[in-house]
């Protein structure tokens, strides 16, 4: 399974703007299979744990407040080479640098409110998927 999955989060801004459908559509059209999905609202503490690697960064407090400010959609996506392929689909972290046709170019508001999260390595993908989903909440098509 490792290598074929990645975790995505549709962030509170994109959920508020009614972009869940369009973003999931782009994900499916790009050949990813959604093998787990749910809508939740993180507590500040949960958001802090999820982004713990950024604890020392100046944007940590604002980021965790934003990520716990409203509902999010979390999903596990399956595709060969999922982490790299999904990072191509979402585009650069800063939407000002994201290529046309990427999710962030279309739907992000700013570097913090950048519409979606995608795991940055295969190792982190496994950790992040386990953060939100038990094994019994996942399907596998591969
Ligand atoms: P994400 O893919 O969720 O992973 C970490 C997040 O931190 C990132 O998207 C951005 O939303 C946020 N982030 C990264 N760099 C900055 C920055 N310079 N200023 C504000 N937020 C940032």
mmCIF file of C-alpha atoms and ligand atoms in Angstrom:
data_model
loop_
_atom_site.group_PDB
_atom_site.id
_atom_site.type_symbol
_atom_site.label_atom_id
_atom_site.label_comp_id
_atom_site.label_asym_id
_atom_site.label_seq_id
_atom_site.Cartn_x
_atom_site.Cartn_y
_atom_site.Cartn_z
ATOM 1 C CA UNK A 1 0.000 0.000 0.000
ATOM 2 C CA UNK A 2 2.847 2.448 0.878
ATOM 3 C CA UNK A 3 3.758 4.375 -2.260
ATOM 4 C CA UNK A 4 0.246 4.221 -3.650
ATOM 5 C CA UNK A 5 -1.596 6.404 -1.151
ATOM 6 C CA UNK A 6 -1.589 10.034 -0.114
ATOM 7 C CA UNK A 7 -3.668 12.113 2.287
ATOM 8 C CA UNK A 8 -5.525 15.195 1.219
ATOM 9 C CA UNK A 9 -7.424 17.773 3.241
ATOM 10 C CA UNK A 10 -9.877 20.182 1.637
ATOM 11 C CA UNK A 11 -9.295 23.126 3.957
ATOM 12 C CA UNK A 12 -11.952 25.264 5.736
ATOM 13 C CA UNK A 13 -11.815 28.136 3.207
ATOM 14 C CA UNK A 14 -12.450 25.837 0.254
ATOM 15 C CA UNK A 15 -15.255 24.046 2.126
ATOM 16 C CA UNK A 16 -16.878 27.417 2.990
ATOM 17 C CA UNK A 17 -16.634 28.453 -0.671
ATOM 18 C CA UNK A 18 -18.456 25.287 -1.830
ATOM 19 C CA UNK A 19 -15.410 23.894 -3.618
ATOM 20 C CA UNK A 20 -15.657 20.318 -2.249
ATOM 21 C CA UNK A 21 -17.420 19.037 -5.381
ATOM 22 C CA UNK A 22 -15.165 20.748 -7.959
ATOM 23 C CA UNK A 23 -11.995 19.679 -6.098
ATOM 24 C CA UNK A 24 -13.111 16.037 -5.727
ATOM 25 C CA UNK A 25 -14.022 16.070 -9.415
ATOM 26 C CA UNK A 26 -10.508 17.235 -10.374
ATOM 27 C CA UNK A 27 -9.070 14.500 -8.153
ATOM 28 C CA UNK A 28 -11.171 11.777 -9.817
ATOM 29 C CA UNK A 29 -10.553 13.124 -13.323
ATOM 30 C CA UNK A 30 -6.813 12.883 -12.649
ATOM 31 C CA UNK A 31 -7.092 9.154 -11.984
ATOM 32 C CA UNK A 32 -7.052 9.057 -8.183
ATOM 33 C CA UNK A 33 -9.421 6.697 -6.400
ATOM 34 C CA UNK A 34 -10.930 7.905 -3.153
ATOM 35 C CA UNK A 35 -10.514 4.967 -0.754
ATOM 36 C CA UNK A 36 -11.570 6.813 2.434
ATOM 37 C CA UNK A 37 -13.337 10.122 3.035
ATOM 38 C CA UNK A 38 -15.053 12.098 5.795
ATOM 39 C CA UNK A 39 -16.033 15.628 6.775
ATOM 40 C CA UNK A 40 -14.900 16.649 10.248
ATOM 41 C CA UNK A 41 -13.996 19.730 12.264
ATOM 42 C CA UNK A 42 -10.602 19.561 13.952
ATOM 43 C CA UNK A 43 -10.036 20.953 17.416
ATOM 44 C CA UNK A 44 -7.166 23.441 17.821
ATOM 45 C CA UNK A 45 -5.271 20.700 19.636
ATOM 46 C CA UNK A 46 -5.782 18.215 16.798
ATOM 47 C CA UNK A 47 -4.661 20.773 14.184
ATOM 48 C CA UNK A 48 -1.615 21.480 16.364
ATOM 49 C CA UNK A 49 -0.726 17.779 16.404
ATOM 50 C CA UNK A 50 -1.263 17.362 12.667
ATOM 51 C CA UNK A 51 1.055 20.297 11.884
ATOM 52 C CA UNK A 52 3.510 19.589 14.736
ATOM 53 C CA UNK A 53 6.494 19.625 12.325
ATOM 54 C CA UNK A 54 5.772 23.332 11.754
ATOM 55 C CA UNK A 55 5.611 24.183 15.485
ATOM 56 C CA UNK A 56 8.645 26.468 15.328
ATOM 57 C CA UNK A 57 7.440 28.378 12.238
ATOM 58 C CA UNK A 58 6.028 31.913 12.555
ATOM 59 C CA UNK A 59 2.794 30.855 10.800
ATOM 60 C CA UNK A 60 2.081 27.869 13.083
ATOM 61 C CA UNK A 61 -0.467 29.557 15.371
ATOM 62 C CA UNK A 62 -2.383 31.202 12.564
ATOM 63 C CA UNK A 63 -2.321 28.007 10.465
ATOM 64 C CA UNK A 64 -3.655 25.805 13.275
ATOM 65 C CA UNK A 65 -6.344 28.379 14.145
ATOM 66 C CA UNK A 66 -7.424 28.489 10.507
ATOM 67 C CA UNK A 67 -7.381 24.696 10.115
ATOM 68 C CA UNK A 68 -9.637 24.317 13.167
ATOM 69 C CA UNK A 69 -11.950 27.210 12.164
ATOM 70 C CA UNK A 70 -14.524 25.091 10.307
ATOM 71 C CA UNK A 71 -15.280 21.796 8.623
ATOM 72 C CA UNK A 72 -12.673 20.090 6.465
ATOM 73 C CA UNK A 73 -12.853 17.084 4.170
ATOM 74 C CA UNK A 74 -10.114 14.504 4.673
ATOM 75 C CA UNK A 75 -9.554 11.721 2.170
ATOM 76 C CA UNK A 76 -7.102 8.981 1.294
ATOM 77 C CA UNK A 77 -6.317 8.883 -2.411
ATOM 78 C CA UNK A 78 -4.941 5.877 -4.216
ATOM 79 C CA UNK A 79 -2.910 5.898 -7.427
ATOM 80 C CA UNK A 80 0.503 4.649 -8.465
ATOM 81 C CA UNK A 81 3.118 7.104 -7.175
ATOM 82 C CA UNK A 82 0.291 8.938 -5.394
ATOM 83 C CA UNK A 83 2.325 11.454 -3.346
ATOM 84 C CA UNK A 84 4.253 12.881 -6.286
ATOM 85 C CA UNK A 85 1.317 12.720 -8.691
ATOM 86 C CA UNK A 86 -0.951 14.534 -6.233
ATOM 87 C CA UNK A 87 1.621 17.233 -5.544
ATOM 88 C CA UNK A 88 1.703 17.900 -9.285
ATOM 89 C CA UNK A 89 -2.090 18.175 -9.347
ATOM 90 C CA UNK A 90 -2.313 20.604 -6.411
ATOM 91 C CA UNK A 91 0.581 22.865 -7.485
ATOM 92 C CA UNK A 92 2.948 24.990 -5.387
ATOM 93 C CA UNK A 93 2.187 25.750 -1.711
ATOM 94 C CA UNK A 94 2.005 29.437 -2.566
ATOM 95 C CA UNK A 95 -0.888 29.815 -5.036
ATOM 96 C CA UNK A 96 0.902 32.795 -6.627
ATOM 97 C CA UNK A 97 3.459 30.243 -7.835
ATOM 98 C CA UNK A 98 1.009 27.435 -8.682
ATOM 99 C CA UNK A 99 0.741 26.502 -12.337
ATOM 100 C CA UNK A 100 -2.459 27.054 -14.292
ATOM 101 C CA UNK A 101 -4.730 24.018 -14.166
ATOM 102 C CA UNK A 102 -3.651 23.043 -10.644
ATOM 103 C CA UNK A 103 -6.100 22.897 -7.745
ATOM 104 C CA UNK A 104 -4.356 25.662 -5.818
ATOM 105 C CA UNK A 105 -4.163 27.929 -8.852
ATOM 106 C CA UNK A 106 -7.940 27.590 -9.209
ATOM 107 C CA UNK A 107 -9.170 27.512 -5.628
ATOM 108 C CA UNK A 108 -6.559 28.856 -3.170
ATOM 109 C CA UNK A 109 -6.957 32.253 -1.487
ATOM 110 C CA UNK A 110 -3.420 32.612 -0.050
ATOM 111 C CA UNK A 111 -0.393 30.572 1.037
ATOM 112 C CA UNK A 112 -2.118 29.747 4.331
ATOM 113 C CA UNK A 113 -5.598 29.347 2.869
ATOM 114 C CA UNK A 114 -4.294 27.281 -0.013
ATOM 115 C CA UNK A 115 -7.414 25.133 -0.575
ATOM 116 C CA UNK A 116 -5.850 21.709 -0.095
ATOM 117 C CA UNK A 117 -3.171 19.803 1.752
ATOM 118 C CA UNK A 118 -1.230 16.934 0.204
ATOM 119 C CA UNK A 119 1.311 14.666 1.950
ATOM 120 C CA UNK A 120 4.921 15.601 1.156
ATOM 121 C CA UNK A 121 6.521 12.123 1.280
ATOM 122 C CA UNK A 122 5.463 8.479 1.189
ATOM 123 C CA UNK A 123 6.475 8.073 4.806
ATOM 124 C CA UNK A 124 4.380 11.072 5.903
ATOM 125 C CA UNK A 125 1.453 9.883 3.777
ATOM 126 C CA UNK A 126 1.233 6.719 5.882
ATOM 127 C CA UNK A 127 1.501 8.702 9.141
ATOM 128 C CA UNK A 128 -1.115 11.247 8.005
ATOM 129 C CA UNK A 129 -3.575 8.594 6.749
ATOM 130 C CA UNK A 130 -3.264 6.824 10.125
ATOM 131 C CA UNK A 131 -3.869 10.173 11.875
ATOM 132 C CA UNK A 132 -7.407 10.389 10.463
ATOM 133 C CA UNK A 133 -8.480 6.872 9.445
ATOM 134 C CA UNK A 134 -8.516 3.405 10.978
ATOM 135 C CA UNK A 135 -7.805 0.481 8.636
ATOM 136 C CA UNK A 136 -11.470 -0.562 8.657
ATOM 137 C CA UNK A 137 -12.488 2.841 7.227
ATOM 138 C CA UNK A 138 -10.525 2.251 3.992
ATOM 139 C CA UNK A 139 -11.226 0.447 0.760
ATOM 140 C CA UNK A 140 -8.579 -0.612 -1.703
ATOM 141 C CA UNK A 141 -9.058 -0.850 -5.446
ATOM 142 C CA UNK A 142 -5.465 -1.733 -6.442
HETATM 143 P P1 LIG B 1 0.049 22.385 3.672
HETATM 144 O O1 LIG B 1 0.291 21.590 2.430
HETATM 145 O O2 LIG B 1 -1.210 22.114 4.416
HETATM 146 O O3 LIG B 1 1.298 22.146 4.661
HETATM 147 C C1 LIG B 1 1.714 23.119 5.606
HETATM 148 C C2 LIG B 1 0.971 24.394 5.461
HETATM 149 O O4 LIG B 1 1.572 25.508 6.062
HETATM 150 C C3 LIG B 1 0.915 24.774 3.993
HETATM 151 O O5 LIG B 1 0.069 23.914 3.281
HETATM 152 C C4 LIG B 1 0.457 26.212 4.064
HETATM 153 O O6 LIG B 1 -0.946 26.339 4.211
HETATM 154 C C5 LIG B 1 1.122 26.666 5.356
HETATM 155 N N1 LIG B 1 2.274 27.512 5.072
HETATM 156 C C6 LIG B 1 3.444 27.131 4.517
HETATM 157 N N2 LIG B 1 4.278 28.190 4.391
HETATM 158 C C7 LIG B 1 3.595 29.262 4.869
HETATM 159 C C8 LIG B 1 3.902 30.641 5.014
HETATM 160 N N3 LIG B 1 5.085 31.128 4.640
HETATM 161 N N4 LIG B 1 2.967 31.448 5.540
HETATM 162 C C9 LIG B 1 1.772 30.956 5.940
HETATM 163 N N5 LIG B 1 1.418 29.645 5.831
HETATM 164 C C10 LIG B 1 2.325 28.820 5.293
#
